Amino acid sequence: GATITLTVLDGSEVVYLAARNSAVSHSLVDFKAGMRLPAAFTATGKAFLSHMSDFEVKRLYVDGLPPPRTPHSVQSIEKLLEELQETRRRGYSIDDQQVAEGIICYGSSVLDCRNRPMAGIAVSLLAERPSEEETARIISNVQRIAKRLSVRMGADLRADQVK
């Protein structure tokens, strides 16, 4: 029942390169290649933004955040910066019904040879909370896929462990 997506960052939006929609989540949001969504609301967007400094994020949203997509969408730059700080601490991002009500997404960055994000991977599923064990497995899988792709792109993941 999960959807898997691959995105890239373009300014303050993520652009979907690929999506495998599940029958369950497809009824709430249909991710398609070429689709654009505000990075501030998406799991992959937050994964990208978490690699930026607070100054860079503020500069990206100098005119403010985009209009909210749902009542859960982050609505201030201060709240977004708090979410990004939490993303950095956790090591993965979360979109908890910010793109579509009823959908929760977990994301991670694919790093390039400079250890900078070049793509984002996310898994989306119904927000009816899975068990803690299922959630941990989903997050672990997203991180594992992102790490594998990062290594293929020449990232030095040991450098991140030194920080």
mmCIF file of C-alpha atoms in Angstrom:
data_model
loop_
_atom_site.group_PDB
_atom_site.id
_atom_site.type_symbol
_atom_site.label_atom_id
_atom_site.label_comp_id
_atom_site.label_asym_id
_atom_site.label_seq_id
_atom_site.Cartn_x
_atom_site.Cartn_y
_atom_site.Cartn_z
ATOM 1 C CA GLY A 1 0.000 0.000 0.000
ATOM 2 C CA ALA A 2 2.955 2.381 -0.326
ATOM 3 C CA THR A 3 3.923 4.778 -3.103
ATOM 4 C CA ILE A 4 7.605 5.322 -3.934
ATOM 5 C CA THR A 5 8.825 8.533 -5.566
ATOM 6 C CA LEU A 6 12.075 9.987 -6.906
ATOM 7 C CA THR A 7 12.460 13.764 -7.177
ATOM 8 C CA VAL A 8 14.952 16.534 -7.883
ATOM 9 C CA LEU A 9 14.965 20.060 -6.499
ATOM 10 C CA ASP A 10 14.233 22.953 -8.860
ATOM 11 C CA GLY A 11 14.291 26.238 -6.980
ATOM 12 C CA SER A 12 11.690 25.991 -4.235
ATOM 13 C CA GLU A 13 9.878 23.045 -5.826
ATOM 14 C CA VAL A 14 10.502 19.353 -6.227
ATOM 15 C CA VAL A 15 10.005 17.816 -9.644
ATOM 16 C CA TYR A 16 8.954 14.185 -9.760
ATOM 17 C CA LEU A 17 11.150 12.037 -12.011
ATOM 18 C CA ALA A 18 9.463 8.736 -11.254
ATOM 19 C CA ALA A 19 6.648 7.351 -9.143
ATOM 20 C CA ARG A 20 5.255 3.952 -8.420
ATOM 21 C CA ASN A 21 1.804 4.708 -7.068
ATOM 22 C CA SER A 22 0.028 2.212 -4.886
ATOM 23 C CA ALA A 23 -3.643 1.526 -5.399
ATOM 24 C CA VAL A 24 -4.352 2.701 -1.858
ATOM 25 C CA SER A 25 -2.579 6.065 -1.788
ATOM 26 C CA HIS A 26 -3.267 6.687 -5.491
ATOM 27 C CA SER A 27 -6.844 7.571 -4.587
ATOM 28 C CA LEU A 28 -5.606 10.494 -2.438
ATOM 29 C CA VAL A 29 -2.720 11.788 -4.556
ATOM 30 C CA ASP A 30 -1.474 10.620 -7.941
ATOM 31 C CA PHE A 31 2.253 11.308 -8.260
ATOM 32 C CA LYS A 32 3.407 11.572 -11.886
ATOM 33 C CA ALA A 33 6.694 12.257 -13.638
ATOM 34 C CA GLY A 34 6.947 15.984 -14.310
ATOM 35 C CA MET A 35 4.653 16.902 -11.418
ATOM 36 C CA ARG A 36 5.828 19.842 -9.285
ATOM 37 C CA LEU A 37 5.093 20.436 -5.608
ATOM 38 C CA PRO A 38 6.419 22.966 -3.074
ATOM 39 C CA ALA A 39 9.586 21.602 -1.481
ATOM 40 C CA ALA A 40 8.545 23.027 1.905
ATOM 41 C CA PHE A 41 5.649 20.548 2.112
ATOM 42 C CA THR A 42 7.100 17.313 0.669
ATOM 43 C CA ALA A 43 9.286 14.691 2.329
ATOM 44 C CA THR A 44 11.869 14.814 -0.459
ATOM 45 C CA GLY A 45 11.783 18.611 -0.482
ATOM 46 C CA LYS A 46 12.462 18.717 3.248
ATOM 47 C CA ALA A 47 15.296 16.223 2.738
ATOM 48 C CA PHE A 48 16.842 18.630 0.196
ATOM 49 C CA LEU A 49 16.233 21.721 2.335
ATOM 50 C CA SER A 50 17.753 20.066 5.409
ATOM 51 C CA HIS A 51 21.127 20.161 3.636
ATOM 52 C CA MET A 52 20.886 23.957 3.342
ATOM 53 C CA SER A 53 21.760 26.479 6.020
ATOM 54 C CA ASP A 54 18.927 28.428 7.639
ATOM 55 C CA PHE A 55 20.149 31.477 5.704
ATOM 56 C CA GLU A 56 19.868 29.634 2.376
ATOM 57 C CA VAL A 57 16.346 28.434 3.216
ATOM 58 C CA LYS A 58 15.274 31.958 4.220
ATOM 59 C CA ARG A 59 16.737 33.310 0.973
ATOM 60 C CA LEU A 60 14.851 30.655 -1.020
ATOM 61 C CA TYR A 61 11.582 31.764 0.609
ATOM 62 C CA VAL A 62 12.307 35.487 0.804
ATOM 63 C CA ASP A 63 8.738 36.171 -0.423
ATOM 64 C CA GLY A 64 7.242 33.676 2.035
ATOM 65 C CA LEU A 65 6.078 30.097 1.801
ATOM 66 C CA PRO A 66 3.633 28.976 -0.896
ATOM 67 C CA PRO A 67 -0.062 28.772 -0.028
ATOM 68 C CA PRO A 68 -0.772 25.706 2.118
ATOM 69 C CA ARG A 69 -2.052 22.585 0.358
ATOM 70 C CA THR A 70 -3.735 21.220 3.490
ATOM 71 C CA PRO A 71 -4.410 22.494 7.019
ATOM 72 C CA HIS A 72 -1.287 20.521 8.034
ATOM 73 C CA SER A 73 1.069 22.337 5.622
ATOM 74 C CA VAL A 74 3.831 24.305 7.317
ATOM 75 C CA GLN A 75 2.767 27.958 7.278
ATOM 76 C CA SER A 76 5.769 29.932 8.534
ATOM 77 C CA ILE A 77 9.458 30.000 7.760
ATOM 78 C CA GLU A 78 10.185 29.621 11.490
ATOM 79 C CA LYS A 79 8.155 26.391 11.663
ATOM 80 C CA LEU A 80 9.834 25.115 8.478
ATOM 81 C CA LEU A 81 13.272 25.772 9.992
ATOM 82 C CA GLU A 82 12.223 23.838 13.119
ATOM 83 C CA GLU A 83 11.124 20.907 10.931
ATOM 84 C CA LEU A 84 14.427 21.006 9.035
ATOM 85 C CA GLN A 85 16.399 21.009 12.289
ATOM 86 C CA GLU A 86 14.449 17.931 13.390
ATOM 87 C CA THR A 87 15.078 16.312 9.975
ATOM 88 C CA ARG A 88 18.820 16.849 10.380
ATOM 89 C CA ARG A 89 18.727 15.350 13.872
ATOM 90 C CA ARG A 90 16.655 12.299 12.823
ATOM 91 C CA GLY A 91 18.408 11.660 9.516
ATOM 92 C CA TYR A 92 15.176 11.462 7.478
ATOM 93 C CA SER A 93 12.301 13.769 6.596
ATOM 94 C CA ILE A 94 8.579 13.537 7.164
ATOM 95 C CA ASP A 95 5.605 15.010 5.318
ATOM 96 C CA ASP A 96 2.743 14.371 7.713
ATOM 97 C CA GLN A 97 -0.294 15.208 5.559
ATOM 98 C CA GLN A 98 1.233 18.459 4.272
ATOM 99 C CA VAL A 99 0.810 17.532 0.590
ATOM 100 C CA ALA A 100 -2.410 15.533 0.880
ATOM 101 C CA GLU A 101 -4.631 14.842 3.841
ATOM 102 C CA GLY A 102 -4.514 11.182 4.759
ATOM 103 C CA ILE A 103 -0.983 10.599 3.420
ATOM 104 C CA ILE A 104 2.285 10.474 5.395
ATOM 105 C CA CYS A 105 5.646 10.352 3.604
ATOM 106 C CA TYR A 106 9.160 9.515 4.774
ATOM 107 C CA GLY A 107 12.079 10.770 2.709
ATOM 108 C CA SER A 108 15.838 10.765 2.362
ATOM 109 C CA SER A 109 18.398 12.414 0.100
ATOM 110 C CA VAL A 110 20.518 10.767 -2.565
ATOM 111 C CA LEU A 111 23.951 12.403 -2.385
ATOM 112 C CA ASP A 112 26.401 13.054 -5.204
ATOM 113 C CA CYS A 113 30.205 12.808 -5.205
ATOM 114 C CA ARG A 114 30.417 16.100 -3.252
ATOM 115 C CA ASN A 115 27.986 14.716 -0.629
ATOM 116 C CA ARG A 116 25.351 17.210 -1.758
ATOM 117 C CA PRO A 117 21.755 16.126 -2.414
ATOM 118 C CA MET A 118 21.048 15.384 -6.058
ATOM 119 C CA ALA A 119 17.738 13.524 -5.682
ATOM 120 C CA GLY A 120 15.207 12.578 -3.080
ATOM 121 C CA ILE A 121 13.515 9.240 -2.394
ATOM 122 C CA ALA A 122 10.247 8.983 -0.483
ATOM 123 C CA VAL A 123 7.733 6.371 0.532
ATOM 124 C CA SER A 124 4.138 7.542 0.962
ATOM 125 C CA LEU A 125 1.392 5.622 2.704
ATOM 126 C CA LEU A 126 -1.906 6.161 4.416
ATOM 127 C CA ALA A 127 -1.543 8.303 7.520
ATOM 128 C CA GLU A 128 -3.440 5.754 9.559
ATOM 129 C CA ARG A 129 -0.371 5.186 11.600
ATOM 130 C CA PRO A 130 1.398 1.905 10.981
ATOM 131 C CA SER A 131 2.892 0.273 14.044
ATOM 132 C CA GLU A 132 6.190 1.621 15.376
ATOM 133 C CA GLU A 133 7.868 -1.517 14.040
ATOM 134 C CA GLU A 134 6.411 -1.018 10.537
ATOM 135 C CA THR A 135 7.322 2.676 10.575
ATOM 136 C CA ALA A 136 10.914 1.877 11.593
ATOM 137 C CA ARG A 137 11.151 -0.702 8.774
ATOM 138 C CA ILE A 138 9.819 1.784 6.196
ATOM 139 C CA ILE A 139 12.236 4.506 7.299
ATOM 140 C CA SER A 140 15.128 2.039 7.322
ATOM 141 C CA ASN A 141 14.276 0.940 3.775
ATOM 142 C CA VAL A 142 14.083 4.542 2.514
ATOM 143 C CA GLN A 143 17.448 5.324 4.086
ATOM 144 C CA ARG A 144 18.996 2.099 2.746
ATOM 145 C CA ILE A 145 17.835 2.855 -0.813
ATOM 146 C CA ALA A 146 19.111 6.451 -0.588
ATOM 147 C CA LYS A 147 22.485 5.270 0.754
ATOM 148 C CA ARG A 148 22.859 2.653 -1.992
ATOM 149 C CA LEU A 149 22.099 5.197 -4.695
ATOM 150 C CA SER A 150 24.414 7.730 -3.026
ATOM 151 C CA VAL A 151 27.315 5.275 -3.063
ATOM 152 C CA ARG A 152 26.640 4.611 -6.759
ATOM 153 C CA MET A 153 26.784 8.381 -7.349
ATOM 154 C CA GLY A 154 30.191 8.587 -5.640
ATOM 155 C CA ALA A 155 29.156 9.924 -2.235
ATOM 156 C CA ASP A 156 31.540 9.341 0.648
ATOM 157 C CA LEU A 157 29.106 8.364 3.389
ATOM 158 C CA ARG A 158 31.964 7.978 5.869
ATOM 159 C CA ALA A 159 32.424 11.762 5.670
ATOM 160 C CA ASP A 160 28.906 12.226 7.094
ATOM 161 C CA GLN A 161 29.764 9.963 10.026
ATOM 162 C CA VAL A 162 32.705 12.202 10.979
ATOM 163 C CA LYS A 163 30.459 15.228 11.538
#
